[in-house]
mmCIF file of C-alpha atoms in Angstrom:
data_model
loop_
_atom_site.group_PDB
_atom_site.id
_atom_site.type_symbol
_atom_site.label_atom_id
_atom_site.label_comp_id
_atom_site.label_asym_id
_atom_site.label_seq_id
_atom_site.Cartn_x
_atom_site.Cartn_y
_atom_site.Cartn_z
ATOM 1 C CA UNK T 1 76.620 33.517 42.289
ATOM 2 C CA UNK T 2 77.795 36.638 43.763
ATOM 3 C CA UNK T 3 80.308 39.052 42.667
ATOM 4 C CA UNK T 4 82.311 38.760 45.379
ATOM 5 C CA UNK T 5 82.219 35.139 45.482
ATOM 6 C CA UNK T 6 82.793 34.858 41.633
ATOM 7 C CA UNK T 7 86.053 37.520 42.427
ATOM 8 C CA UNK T 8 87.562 34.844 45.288
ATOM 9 C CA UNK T 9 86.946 32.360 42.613
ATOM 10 C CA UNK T 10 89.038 33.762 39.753
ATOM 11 C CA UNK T 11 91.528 34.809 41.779
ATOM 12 C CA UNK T 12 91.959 30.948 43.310
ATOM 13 C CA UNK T 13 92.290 29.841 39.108
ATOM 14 C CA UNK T 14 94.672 32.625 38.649
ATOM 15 C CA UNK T 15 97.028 31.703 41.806
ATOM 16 C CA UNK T 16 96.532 27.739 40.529
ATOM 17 C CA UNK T 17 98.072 29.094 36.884
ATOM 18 C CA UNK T 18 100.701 31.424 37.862
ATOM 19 C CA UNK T 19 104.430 30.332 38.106
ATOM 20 C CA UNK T 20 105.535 30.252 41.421
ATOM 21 C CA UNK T 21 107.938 33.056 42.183
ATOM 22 C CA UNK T 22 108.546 35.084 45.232
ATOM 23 C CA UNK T 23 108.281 38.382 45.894
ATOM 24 C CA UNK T 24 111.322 39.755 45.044
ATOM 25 C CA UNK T 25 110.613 38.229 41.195
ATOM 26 C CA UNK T 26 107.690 40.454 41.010
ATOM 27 C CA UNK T 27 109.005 43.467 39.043
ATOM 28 C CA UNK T 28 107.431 46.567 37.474
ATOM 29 C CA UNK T 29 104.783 46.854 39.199
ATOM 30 C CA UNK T 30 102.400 49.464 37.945
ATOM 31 C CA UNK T 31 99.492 51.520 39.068
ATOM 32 C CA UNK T 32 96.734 52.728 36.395
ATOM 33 C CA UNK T 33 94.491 55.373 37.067
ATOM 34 C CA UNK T 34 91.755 56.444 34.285
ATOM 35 C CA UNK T 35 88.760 58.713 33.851
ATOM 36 C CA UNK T 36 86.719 58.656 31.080
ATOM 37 C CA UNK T 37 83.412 60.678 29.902
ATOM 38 C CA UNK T 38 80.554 59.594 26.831
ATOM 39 C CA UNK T 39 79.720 62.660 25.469
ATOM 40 C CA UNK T 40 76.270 61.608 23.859
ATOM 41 C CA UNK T 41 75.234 59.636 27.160
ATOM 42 C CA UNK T 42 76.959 62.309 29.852
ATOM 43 C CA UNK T 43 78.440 59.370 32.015
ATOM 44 C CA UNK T 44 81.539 59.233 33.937
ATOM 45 C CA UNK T 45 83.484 56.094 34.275
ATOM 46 C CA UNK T 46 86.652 55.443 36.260
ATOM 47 C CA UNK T 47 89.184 52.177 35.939
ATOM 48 C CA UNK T 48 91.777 51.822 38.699
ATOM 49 C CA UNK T 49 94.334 48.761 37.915
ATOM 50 C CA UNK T 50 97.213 47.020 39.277
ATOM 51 C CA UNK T 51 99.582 45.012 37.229
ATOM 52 C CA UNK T 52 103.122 43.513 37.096
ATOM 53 C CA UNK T 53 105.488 41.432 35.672
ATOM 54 C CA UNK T 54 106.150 38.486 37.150
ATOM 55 C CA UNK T 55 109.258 35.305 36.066
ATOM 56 C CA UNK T 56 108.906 33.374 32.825
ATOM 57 C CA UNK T 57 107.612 36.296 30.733
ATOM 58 C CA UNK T 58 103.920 36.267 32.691
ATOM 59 C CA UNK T 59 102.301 39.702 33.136
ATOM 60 C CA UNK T 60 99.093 39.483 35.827
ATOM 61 C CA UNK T 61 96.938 42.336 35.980
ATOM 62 C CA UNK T 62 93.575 42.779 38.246
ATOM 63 C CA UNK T 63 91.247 45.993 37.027
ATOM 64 C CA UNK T 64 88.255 47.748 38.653
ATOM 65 C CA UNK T 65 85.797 49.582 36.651
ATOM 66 C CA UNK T 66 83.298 52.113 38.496
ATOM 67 C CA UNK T 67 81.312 54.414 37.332
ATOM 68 C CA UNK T 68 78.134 56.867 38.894
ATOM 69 C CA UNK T 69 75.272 55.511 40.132
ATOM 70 C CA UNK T 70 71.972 56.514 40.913
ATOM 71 C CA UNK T 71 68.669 56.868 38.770
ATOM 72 C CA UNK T 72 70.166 60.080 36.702
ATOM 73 C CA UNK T 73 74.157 59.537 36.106
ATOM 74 C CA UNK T 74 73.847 62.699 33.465
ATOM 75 C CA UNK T 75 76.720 65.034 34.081
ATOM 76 C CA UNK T 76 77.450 63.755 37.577
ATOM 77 C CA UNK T 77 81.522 62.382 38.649
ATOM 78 C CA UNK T 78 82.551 61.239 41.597
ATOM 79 C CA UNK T 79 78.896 61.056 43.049
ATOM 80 C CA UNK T 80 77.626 58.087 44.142
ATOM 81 C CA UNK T 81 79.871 55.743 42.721
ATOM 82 C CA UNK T 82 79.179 52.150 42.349
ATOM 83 C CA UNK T 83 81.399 48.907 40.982
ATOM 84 C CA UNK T 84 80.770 48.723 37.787
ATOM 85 C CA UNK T 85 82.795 45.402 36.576
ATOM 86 C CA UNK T 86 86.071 43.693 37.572
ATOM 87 C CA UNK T 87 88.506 42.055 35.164
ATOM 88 C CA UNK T 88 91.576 39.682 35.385
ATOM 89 C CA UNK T 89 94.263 38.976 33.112
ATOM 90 C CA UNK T 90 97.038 36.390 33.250
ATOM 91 C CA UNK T 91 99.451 36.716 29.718
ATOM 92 C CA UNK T 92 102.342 35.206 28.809
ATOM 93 C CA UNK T 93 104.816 36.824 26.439
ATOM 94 C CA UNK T 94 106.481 34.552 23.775
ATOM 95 C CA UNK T 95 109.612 36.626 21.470
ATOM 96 C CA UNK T 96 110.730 35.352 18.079
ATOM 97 C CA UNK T 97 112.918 38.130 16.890
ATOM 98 C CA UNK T 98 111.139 41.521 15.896
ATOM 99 C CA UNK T 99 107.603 39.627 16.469
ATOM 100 C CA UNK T 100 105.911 39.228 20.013
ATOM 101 C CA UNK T 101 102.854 36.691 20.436
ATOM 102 C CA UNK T 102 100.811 37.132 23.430
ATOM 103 C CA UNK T 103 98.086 34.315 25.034
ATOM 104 C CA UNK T 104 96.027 35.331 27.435
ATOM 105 C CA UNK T 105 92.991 34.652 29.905
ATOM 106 C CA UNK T 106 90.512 37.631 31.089
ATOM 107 C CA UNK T 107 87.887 36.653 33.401
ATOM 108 C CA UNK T 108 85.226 39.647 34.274
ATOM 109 C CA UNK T 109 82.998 40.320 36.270
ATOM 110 C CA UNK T 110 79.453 42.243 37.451
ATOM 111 C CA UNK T 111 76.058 42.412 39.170
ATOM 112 C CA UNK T 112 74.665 41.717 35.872
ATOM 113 C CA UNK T 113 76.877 39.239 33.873
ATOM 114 C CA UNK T 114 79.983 36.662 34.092
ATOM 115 C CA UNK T 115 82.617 36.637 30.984
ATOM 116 C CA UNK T 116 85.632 34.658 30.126
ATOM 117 C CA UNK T 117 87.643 35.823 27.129
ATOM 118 C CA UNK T 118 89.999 34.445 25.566
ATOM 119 C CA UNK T 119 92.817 35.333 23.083
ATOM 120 C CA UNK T 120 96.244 36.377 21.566
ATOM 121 C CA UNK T 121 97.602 39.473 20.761
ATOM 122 C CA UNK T 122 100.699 39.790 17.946
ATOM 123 C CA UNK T 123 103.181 42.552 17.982
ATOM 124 C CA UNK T 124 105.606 43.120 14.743
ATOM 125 C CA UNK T 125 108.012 45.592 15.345
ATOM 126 C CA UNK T 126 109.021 47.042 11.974
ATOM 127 C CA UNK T 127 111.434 49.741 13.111
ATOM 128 C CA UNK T 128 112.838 51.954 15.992
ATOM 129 C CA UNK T 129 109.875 53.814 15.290
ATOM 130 C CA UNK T 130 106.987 51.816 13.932
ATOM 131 C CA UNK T 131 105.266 48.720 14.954
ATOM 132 C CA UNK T 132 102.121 46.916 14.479
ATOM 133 C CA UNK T 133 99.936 44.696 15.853
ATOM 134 C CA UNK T 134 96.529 42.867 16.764
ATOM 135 C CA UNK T 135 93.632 40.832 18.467
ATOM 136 C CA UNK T 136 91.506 38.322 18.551
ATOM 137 C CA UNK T 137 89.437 37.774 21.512
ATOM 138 C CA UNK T 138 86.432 35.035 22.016
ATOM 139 C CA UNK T 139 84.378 36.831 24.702
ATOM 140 C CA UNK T 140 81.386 34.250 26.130
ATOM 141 C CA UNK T 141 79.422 36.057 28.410
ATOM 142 C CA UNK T 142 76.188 34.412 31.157
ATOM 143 C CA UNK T 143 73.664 37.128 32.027
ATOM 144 C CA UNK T 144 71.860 37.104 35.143
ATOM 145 C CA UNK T 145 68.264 38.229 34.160
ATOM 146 C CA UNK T 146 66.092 40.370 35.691
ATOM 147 C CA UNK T 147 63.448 42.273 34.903
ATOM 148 C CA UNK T 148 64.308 45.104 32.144
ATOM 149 C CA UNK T 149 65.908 42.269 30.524
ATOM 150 C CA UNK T 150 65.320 43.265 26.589
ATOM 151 C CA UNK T 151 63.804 46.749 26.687
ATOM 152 C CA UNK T 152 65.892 49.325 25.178
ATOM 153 C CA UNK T 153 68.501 51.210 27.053
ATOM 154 C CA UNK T 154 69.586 48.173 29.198
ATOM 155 C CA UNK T 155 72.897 47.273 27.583
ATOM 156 C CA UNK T 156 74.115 44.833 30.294
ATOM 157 C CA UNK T 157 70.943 42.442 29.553
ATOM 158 C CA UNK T 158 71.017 40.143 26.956
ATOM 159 C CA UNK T 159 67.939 39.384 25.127
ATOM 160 C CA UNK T 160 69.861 35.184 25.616
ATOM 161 C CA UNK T 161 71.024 34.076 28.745
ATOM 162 C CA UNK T 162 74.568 33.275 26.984
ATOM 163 C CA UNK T 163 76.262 35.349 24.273
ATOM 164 C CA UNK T 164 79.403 34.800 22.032
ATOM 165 C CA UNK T 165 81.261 37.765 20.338
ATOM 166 C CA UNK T 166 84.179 37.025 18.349
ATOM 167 C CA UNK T 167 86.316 40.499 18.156
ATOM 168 C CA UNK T 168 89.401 41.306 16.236
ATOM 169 C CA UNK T 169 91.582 44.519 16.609
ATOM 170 C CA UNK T 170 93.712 45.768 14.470
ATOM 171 C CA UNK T 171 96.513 48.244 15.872
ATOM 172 C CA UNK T 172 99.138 50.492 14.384
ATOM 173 C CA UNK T 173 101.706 51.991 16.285
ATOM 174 C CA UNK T 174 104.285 54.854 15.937
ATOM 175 C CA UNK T 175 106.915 55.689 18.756
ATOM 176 C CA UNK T 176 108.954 59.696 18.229
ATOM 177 C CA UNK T 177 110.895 59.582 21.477
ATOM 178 C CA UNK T 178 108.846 59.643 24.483
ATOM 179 C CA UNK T 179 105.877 59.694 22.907
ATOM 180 C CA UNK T 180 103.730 57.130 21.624
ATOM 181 C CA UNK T 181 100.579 57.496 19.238
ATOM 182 C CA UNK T 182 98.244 54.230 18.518
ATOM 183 C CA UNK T 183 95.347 53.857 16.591
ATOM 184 C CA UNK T 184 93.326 50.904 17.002
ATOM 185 C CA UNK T 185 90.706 49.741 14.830
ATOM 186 C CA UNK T 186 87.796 46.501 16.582
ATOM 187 C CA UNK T 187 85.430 44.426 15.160
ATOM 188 C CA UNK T 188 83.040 42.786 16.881
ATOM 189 C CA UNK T 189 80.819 39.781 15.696
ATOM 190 C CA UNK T 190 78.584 37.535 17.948
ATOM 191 C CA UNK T 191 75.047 35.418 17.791
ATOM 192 C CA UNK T 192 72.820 38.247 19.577
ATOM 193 C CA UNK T 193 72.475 41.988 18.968
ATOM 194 C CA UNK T 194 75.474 44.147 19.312
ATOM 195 C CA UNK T 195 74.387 47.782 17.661
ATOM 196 C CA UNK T 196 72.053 48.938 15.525
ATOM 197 C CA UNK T 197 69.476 45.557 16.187
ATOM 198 C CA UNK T 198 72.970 44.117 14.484
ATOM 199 C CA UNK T 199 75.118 41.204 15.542
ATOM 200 C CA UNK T 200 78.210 42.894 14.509
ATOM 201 C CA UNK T 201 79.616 46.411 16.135
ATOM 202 C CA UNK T 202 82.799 48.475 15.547
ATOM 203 C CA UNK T 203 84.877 50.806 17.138
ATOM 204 C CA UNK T 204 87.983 53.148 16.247
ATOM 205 C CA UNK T 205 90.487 54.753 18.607
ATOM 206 C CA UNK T 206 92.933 56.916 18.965
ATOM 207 C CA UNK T 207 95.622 57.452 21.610
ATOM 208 C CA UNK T 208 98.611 59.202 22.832
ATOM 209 C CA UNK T 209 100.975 58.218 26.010
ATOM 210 C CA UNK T 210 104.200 60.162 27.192
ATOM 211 C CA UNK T 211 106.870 58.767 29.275
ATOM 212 C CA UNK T 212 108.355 61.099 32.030
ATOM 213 C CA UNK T 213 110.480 60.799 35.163
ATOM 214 C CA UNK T 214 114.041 59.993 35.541
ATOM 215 C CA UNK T 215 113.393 56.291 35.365
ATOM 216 C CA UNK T 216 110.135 56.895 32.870
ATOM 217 C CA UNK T 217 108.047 55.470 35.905
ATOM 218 C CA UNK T 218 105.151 58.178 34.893
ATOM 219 C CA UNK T 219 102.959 57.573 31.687
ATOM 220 C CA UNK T 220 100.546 60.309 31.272
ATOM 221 C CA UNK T 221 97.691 59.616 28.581
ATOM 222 C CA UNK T 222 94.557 60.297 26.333
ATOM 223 C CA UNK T 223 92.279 58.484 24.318
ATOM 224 C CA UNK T 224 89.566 59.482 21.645
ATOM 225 C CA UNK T 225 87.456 56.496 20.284
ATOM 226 C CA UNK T 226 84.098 56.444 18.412
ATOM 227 C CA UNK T 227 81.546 53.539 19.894
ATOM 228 C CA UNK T 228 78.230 52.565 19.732
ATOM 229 C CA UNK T 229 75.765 54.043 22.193
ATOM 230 C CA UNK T 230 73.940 50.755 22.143
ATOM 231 C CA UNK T 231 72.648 47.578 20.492
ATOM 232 C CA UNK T 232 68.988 48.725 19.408
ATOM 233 C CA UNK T 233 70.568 52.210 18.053
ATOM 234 C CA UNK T 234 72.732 53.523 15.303
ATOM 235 C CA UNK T 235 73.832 56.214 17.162
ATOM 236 C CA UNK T 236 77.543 56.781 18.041
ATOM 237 C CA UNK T 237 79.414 58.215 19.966
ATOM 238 C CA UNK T 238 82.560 60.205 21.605
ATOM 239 C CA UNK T 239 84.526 58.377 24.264
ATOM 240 C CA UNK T 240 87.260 60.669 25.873
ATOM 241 C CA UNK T 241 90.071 58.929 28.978
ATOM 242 C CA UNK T 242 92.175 60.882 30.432
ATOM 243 C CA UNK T 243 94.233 58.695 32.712
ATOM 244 C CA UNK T 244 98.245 58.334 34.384
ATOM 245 C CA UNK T 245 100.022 55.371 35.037
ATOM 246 C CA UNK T 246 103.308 54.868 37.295
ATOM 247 C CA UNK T 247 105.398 52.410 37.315
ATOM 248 C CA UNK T 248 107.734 51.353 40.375
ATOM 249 C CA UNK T 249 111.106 49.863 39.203
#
């Protein structure tokens, strides 16, 4: 099936799940621009996203990933940039008092694969200042093969034609006025090879967001993480984003 295709597709499920609501109960809508950089593997990626809030607690968000293209990506941005997957997420936020459970669908997409994950994400808030949280998310993933399926390098090609990764994050959050630090902590388990000819992977991240503007519509922010370069290595590596998101109210 083709991506584009498999994109008209999703978005017909999401418009058959969504509450009905009309445009003027479509609020906070927010823009999401990020650039990010893998220091070991010299690649550039880039996520634009569109979200917003929409009646009965629902939040539905579409993402684009892209990233360079061509036979050497090495210390090249912005130069021949190609789709590099496209995600969708309908959520649905539930409050009891100072905790927040969240459900949620996220259907992606690529040239290369088609995933559905699936999950719910808890938020306890413990003060003014502190919170935390986490996630589990069942990931099952069909790979179109081709043929570099399996040889080293090719991340995005499954040695199976399905795959199942169970992953749970682990977040801690602390808010000083209008700025936010979060460190997130995932686990990743599933039945093929995930890093280091393992079938488990982990990850750790750090990041900061600060709310300006007169409305605090702008939310300027960085990331650090440490990742895996890829399933048939040990090596690691360090992801920096840099992105800005604005929100119209």
């Amino acid at each position: 099936m083709k991506i584009a295709t498999k994109i008209l597709l999703s978005l017909s499920l999401s418009a058959v799940f969504l509450p009905p609501a009309g445009a003027d109960a479509v609020k906070d809508v927010t823009v999401d621009y990020r650039h990010g950089y893998r220091l070991r593997d010299r690649t550039h990626y880039d996520k634009l996203a569109l979200g917003a809030s929409l009646p009965d607690n629902y939040v539905f968000s579409v993402e684009t990933k892209f990233k360079t293209g061509g036979p050497d990506p090495k210390d090249k941005y912005y130069n021949d940039i190609v789709l590099n997957v496209v995600e969708m997420t309908l959520m649905k936020n539930f409050f009891y008092g100072d905790w927040t459970f969240t459900p949620f669908i996220q259907p992606e997409f690529s040239s290369v694969r088609t995933e559905w994950k699936f999950g719910v994400v808890p938020w306890y808030k413990i003060n003014d200042s502190w919170s935390v949280g986490g996630m589990y998310r069942l990931e099952l993933s069909d790979y179109a093969h081709d043929g570099q399926c399996g040889e080293a390098g090719h991340d995005y090609c499954s040695l199976d034609k399905h795959r199942t990764v169970n992953r749970f994050d682990a977040y801690f959050r602390y808010r000083w006025k209008d700025l936010t630090t979060t460190y997130k902590y995932i686990y990743m388990h599933g039945d093929d090879l995930l890093f280091a000819n393992k079938k488990n992977n982990y990850e750790q991240e750090l990041q900061f967001d600060y709310v300006v503007g007169a409305n605090r519509e702008w939310r300027p922010y960085v990331t650090f993480a440490d990742i895996g370069r890829s399933a048939w290595s040990s090596e690691r590596q360090l992801r920096l984003r840099l992105g800005v998101a604005y929100t119209f109210k």
